[in-house]
Tab-separated table of C-alpha atoms in Angstrom:
chain	number	residue	atom	x	y	z
A	16	ASN	CA	7.494	3.062	-18.406
A	17	ALA	CA	4.626	5.205	-16.968
A	18	GLY	CA	3.768	2.192	-14.359
A	19	VAL	CA	0.394	3.929	-12.889
A	20	THR	CA	-1.263	6.941	-13.349
A	21	GLN	CA	-4.031	8.404	-11.431
A	22	THR	CA	-5.541	11.497	-11.827
A	23	PRO	CA	-7.009	14.428	-11.287
A	24	LYS	CA	-4.260	14.896	-7.434
A	25	PHE	CA	-6.685	17.007	-5.475
A	26	ARG	CA	-9.767	17.543	-5.499
A	27	ILE	CA	-13.279	19.240	-3.195
A	28	LEU	CA	-16.389	18.584	-4.114
A	29	LYS	CA	-19.833	19.195	-2.159
A	30	ILE	CA	-21.647	16.771	-0.402
A	31	GLY	CA	-23.838	15.601	-3.064
A	32	GLN	CA	-21.935	15.362	-5.667
A	33	SER	CA	-20.629	12.960	-8.109
A	34	MET	CA	-16.823	12.235	-9.667
A	35	THR	CA	-15.286	9.788	-11.212
A	36	LEU	CA	-11.305	9.140	-10.069
A	37	GLN	CA	-9.478	7.835	-12.648
A	38	CYS	CA	-6.276	4.937	-12.317
A	39	THR	CA	-4.121	3.514	-15.848
A	40	GLN	CA	-1.514	1.589	-15.557
A	41	ASP	CA	0.674	0.387	-18.250
A	42	MET	CA	2.400	-2.935	-17.503
A	43	ASN	CA	0.141	-4.952	-18.084
A	44	HIS	CA	-0.678	-5.751	-14.938
A	45	ASN	CA	-4.024	-8.322	-14.588
A	46	TYR	CA	-4.712	-7.523	-11.149
A	47	MET	CA	-5.800	-3.763	-10.109
A	48	TYR	CA	-7.108	-1.594	-6.379
A	49	TRP	CA	-8.337	1.147	-5.794
A	50	TYR	CA	-7.605	1.575	-1.158
A	51	ARG	CA	-8.485	4.961	0.345
A	52	GLN	CA	-5.718	6.465	3.753
A	53	ASP	CA	-7.723	7.649	5.791
A	54	PRO	CA	-5.588	10.253	8.077
A	55	GLY	CA	-2.675	8.489	9.777
A	56	MET	CA	-4.228	5.510	9.470
A	57	GLY	CA	-2.899	2.699	6.862
A	58	LEU	CA	-4.392	1.836	3.105
A	59	LYS	CA	-8.071	0.119	3.165
A	60	LEU	CA	-9.157	-1.745	0.602
A	61	ILE	CA	-12.226	-0.701	-1.458
A	62	TYR	CA	-12.588	-2.512	-4.563
A	63	TYR	CA	-10.855	-4.838	-7.107
A	64	SER	CA	-10.227	-6.761	-10.157
A	65	VAL	CA	-8.751	-9.400	-12.188
A	66	GLY	CA	-9.251	-8.355	-14.634
A	67	ALA	CA	-11.166	-6.937	-17.548
A	68	GLY	CA	-14.830	-6.934	-16.969
A	69	ILE	CA	-13.871	-8.716	-13.507
A	70	THR	CA	-14.580	-6.755	-9.956
A	71	ASP	CA	-14.886	-7.105	-6.821
A	72	LYS	CA	-15.456	-5.502	-3.115
A	73	GLY	CA	-12.935	-5.072	-0.583
A	74	GLU	CA	-13.560	-3.775	2.606
A	75	VAL	CA	-15.006	-0.981	1.857
A	76	PRO	CA	-16.549	-0.454	-0.531
A	77	ASN	CA	-20.149	1.504	0.375
A	78	GLY	CA	-20.182	4.570	-1.435
A	79	TYR	CA	-17.995	3.319	-4.647
A	80	ASN	CA	-18.319	1.763	-7.164
A	81	VAL	CA	-15.792	0.150	-10.217
A	82	SER	CA	-15.759	-0.823	-13.643
A	83	ARG	CA	-12.578	-2.260	-16.079
A	84	SER	CA	-13.238	-2.349	-19.727
A	85	THR	CA	-9.837	-2.847	-20.853
A	86	THR	CA	-6.379	-3.913	-18.785
A	87	GLU	CA	-5.293	-0.583	-18.365
A	88	ASP	CA	-7.842	1.247	-16.290
A	89	PHE	CA	-9.705	1.033	-13.252
A	90	PRO	CA	-12.044	3.516	-12.993
A	91	LEU	CA	-13.195	4.809	-9.698
A	92	ARG	CA	-16.443	6.373	-9.290
A	93	LEU	CA	-18.354	8.173	-6.131
A	94	GLU	CA	-21.956	9.229	-6.340
A	95	LEU	CA	-23.428	11.049	-3.482
A	96	ALA	CA	-20.117	12.594	-2.228
A	97	ALA	CA	-20.020	12.028	1.869
A	98	PRO	CA	-17.548	13.926	4.005
A	99	SER	CA	-16.909	10.971	5.082
A	100	GLN	CA	-15.076	10.212	1.530
A	101	THR	CA	-13.078	12.620	2.126
A	102	SER	CA	-9.246	10.880	2.180
A	103	VAL	CA	-6.371	10.042	-0.203
A	104	TYR	CA	-6.888	7.471	-2.654
A	105	PHE	CA	-4.661	5.017	-3.699
A	106	CYS	CA	-4.927	2.708	-7.166
A	107	ALA	CA	-2.035	0.128	-6.881
A	108	SER	CA	-1.804	-2.968	-10.003
A	109	ARG	CA	0.255	-6.316	-9.639
A	110	ARG	CA	0.818	-8.871	-11.785
A	111	LEU	CA	-0.699	-12.134	-12.732
A	112	ALA	CA	2.173	-14.263	-11.332
A	113	GLY	CA	6.240	-15.384	-11.226
A	114	HIS	CA	8.848	-12.783	-10.364
A	115	LEU	CA	7.986	-10.149	-8.073
A	116	GLY	CA	3.879	-11.301	-8.278
A	117	GLU	CA	2.580	-11.009	-4.832
A	118	THR	CA	3.671	-7.438	-5.223
A	119	GLN	CA	1.672	-4.235	-5.444
A	120	TYR	CA	2.795	-1.362	-7.259
A	121	PHE	CA	0.632	2.189	-6.140
A	122	GLY	CA	0.051	4.817	-7.816
A	123	PRO	CA	0.724	8.838	-6.848
A	124	GLY	CA	-2.905	9.321	-5.042
A	125	THR	CA	-5.779	11.590	-5.297
A	126	ARG	CA	-6.186	14.022	-2.358
A	127	LEU	CA	-9.799	14.274	-2.326
A	128	LEU	CA	-12.295	16.644	0.280
A	129	VAL	CA	-16.128	16.111	0.271
A	130	LEU	CA	-16.990	19.936	1.953
B	20	ALA	CA	-8.130	-12.252	9.843
B	21	GLN	CA	-5.209	-10.684	8.798
B	22	THR	CA	-3.575	-7.822	11.472
B	23	VAL	CA	-0.678	-5.899	11.186
B	24	THR	CA	0.689	-4.061	14.218
B	25	GLN	CA	3.237	-1.501	14.278
B	26	SER	CA	3.525	-0.174	18.104
B	27	GLN	CA	5.851	3.197	17.185
B	28	PRO	CA	3.801	6.070	16.507
B	29	GLU	CA	6.805	7.475	15.393
B	30	MET	CA	10.516	7.316	15.541
B	31	SER	CA	14.197	9.674	15.370
B	32	VAL	CA	17.544	8.305	13.999
B	33	GLN	CA	20.429	10.104	13.447
B	34	GLU	CA	21.735	10.754	9.855
B	35	ALA	CA	24.463	8.441	8.554
B	36	GLU	CA	23.005	5.961	11.887
B	37	THR	CA	20.930	2.768	12.158
B	38	VAL	CA	17.691	2.408	13.256
B	39	THR	CA	14.639	-0.414	13.391
B	40	LEU	CA	11.239	-0.468	12.779
B	41	SER	CA	8.716	-2.835	14.264
B	42	CYS	CA	6.302	-4.988	13.496
B	43	THR	CA	4.391	-8.084	13.648
B	44	TYR	CA	1.183	-9.688	12.098
B	45	ASP	CA	-1.087	-12.179	13.533
B	46	THR	CA	-2.409	-15.112	10.829
B	47	SER	CA	-3.295	-18.935	11.079
B	48	GLU	CA	-2.001	-19.406	7.281
B	49	ASN	CA	1.219	-20.256	6.169
B	50	ASN	CA	2.512	-19.136	3.098
B	51	TYR	CA	1.706	-15.337	2.854
B	52	TYR	CA	3.895	-11.724	1.344
B	53	LEU	CA	5.622	-9.460	3.967
B	54	PHE	CA	6.073	-5.926	2.613
B	55	TRP	CA	7.946	-2.181	4.275
B	56	TYR	CA	6.415	0.958	1.763
B	57	LYS	CA	7.616	4.095	2.419
B	58	GLN	CA	5.420	7.131	1.619
B	59	PRO	CA	7.205	10.056	1.864
B	60	PRO	CA	5.383	14.018	2.451
B	61	SER	CA	4.539	13.665	-1.192
B	62	ARG	CA	2.441	10.819	-0.683
B	63	GLN	CA	3.683	7.873	-3.421
B	64	MET	CA	3.756	4.703	-1.505
B	65	ILE	CA	7.199	3.338	-2.753
B	66	LEU	CA	8.265	-0.230	-2.423
B	67	VAL	CA	11.168	-0.829	-0.276
B	68	ILE	CA	11.431	-4.445	0.798
B	69	ARG	CA	9.869	-7.700	0.228
B	70	GLN	CA	9.824	-11.210	2.377
B	71	GLU	CA	8.117	-14.546	1.311
B	72	ALA	CA	7.154	-16.384	4.365
B	73	TYR	CA	8.410	-19.328	3.145
B	74	LYS	CA	11.955	-18.377	2.732
B	75	GLN	CA	13.493	-18.630	6.161
B	76	GLN	CA	16.250	-16.015	4.834
B	77	ASN	CA	15.903	-12.008	5.716
B	78	ALA	CA	16.005	-9.604	2.620
B	79	THR	CA	18.346	-7.072	2.112
B	80	GLU	CA	18.014	-4.038	-0.531
B	81	ASN	CA	21.167	-1.811	-0.360
B	82	ARG	CA	20.528	0.067	3.333
B	83	PHE	CA	17.139	-2.019	4.031
B	84	SER	CA	16.854	-5.354	5.487
B	85	VAL	CA	14.894	-7.431	7.760
B	86	ASN	CA	14.567	-9.363	9.738
B	87	PHE	CA	11.822	-12.107	9.505
B	88	GLN	CA	10.780	-13.871	12.106
B	89	LYS	CA	8.351	-16.707	11.299
B	90	ALA	CA	7.480	-18.510	14.867
B	91	ALA	CA	7.366	-14.725	16.366
B	92	LYS	CA	5.201	-13.494	13.748
B	93	SER	CA	7.451	-10.794	12.947
B	94	PHE	CA	8.950	-8.643	10.574
B	95	SER	CA	11.360	-5.621	11.386
B	96	LEU	CA	12.908	-3.165	9.035
B	97	LYS	CA	16.809	-1.824	9.934
B	98	ILE	CA	17.857	0.580	7.932
B	99	SER	CA	21.650	1.699	8.060
B	100	ASP	CA	23.904	4.340	7.599
B	101	SER	CA	19.949	6.628	7.496
B	102	GLN	CA	19.821	9.092	4.663
B	103	LEU	CA	17.354	12.913	5.312
B	104	GLY	CA	16.116	11.238	2.149
B	105	ASP	CA	14.417	8.478	4.328
B	106	THR	CA	12.404	10.667	6.160
B	107	ALA	CA	9.155	9.275	5.880
B	108	MET	CA	6.122	7.053	7.041
B	109	TYR	CA	6.665	4.040	6.357
B	110	PHE	CA	4.314	1.132	6.274
B	111	CYS	CA	4.558	-2.963	6.570
B	112	ALA	CA	1.937	-4.877	4.998
B	113	PHE	CA	0.940	-8.420	4.669
B	114	THR	CA	-0.646	-10.596	1.980
B	115	LEU	CA	-1.389	-13.765	1.566
B	116	THR	CA	-0.769	-16.162	-1.526
B	117	GLY	CA	-3.189	-15.363	-3.943
B	118	ALA	CA	-5.469	-13.368	-2.020
B	119	ASN	CA	-6.416	-9.831	-2.836
B	120	ASN	CA	-6.370	-8.274	-0.200
B	121	LEU	CA	-3.163	-5.853	1.495
B	122	PHE	CA	-3.290	-5.913	5.405
B	123	PHE	CA	-1.179	-2.563	6.388
B	124	GLY	CA	-0.202	-1.499	9.668
B	125	THR	CA	-1.218	2.391	10.790
B	126	GLY	CA	2.616	3.163	9.900
B	127	THR	CA	5.473	4.467	11.546
B	128	ARG	CA	6.494	8.004	11.167
B	129	LEU	CA	10.525	8.313	10.662
B	130	THR	CA	13.252	11.367	11.136
B	131	VAL	CA	16.376	11.632	10.505
B	132	ILE	CA	17.811	14.084	12.372
B	133	PRO	CA	20.743	16.118	10.006
């Protein structure tokens, strides 16, 4: 299993540009999450999904959109990038229940710089 | 609201020694999970150890163990026989059972000195 994979690893955007951060997991997990980590801080939840076709907002959703058309993929869309969105973005997933339920497994992160 | 506090921004330990990282949390709920994640310079978030609140026994994973004090809402991480590869940021995290938000502390930067 590759676990949770994210692309790209690093990206520079100009103010006002848009982009999609990709996230894929091969563990057949129902739940998927997007977090952002600002310098010197812990992670904050942007959006999450409990299954294909179902998404919901987290703590800091403004400026982002998500979709979940398959169990494996959970892309994060940035529209009209702003300097405040400079951050490291992590995707995570977890199984529905059972052994090790509630444990989130993280991808390697995408570092985004908006100039 | 759920909060997680890590009061030690930075710590250091000599190789082969033992170090304890502190974490406190605040919740009015009774059913929850606590985690310690390690973030090395590669930025990958790696699960170190987890604890179910309903279990009185402290979790252990090889050189890593926790001291879970539910009444005091404290969840410290002990690293024994510290190794150079333990150098990383360590984040304490909390989630309510069945919830979808994992609340993180601000992290403790641990440096293992040769």
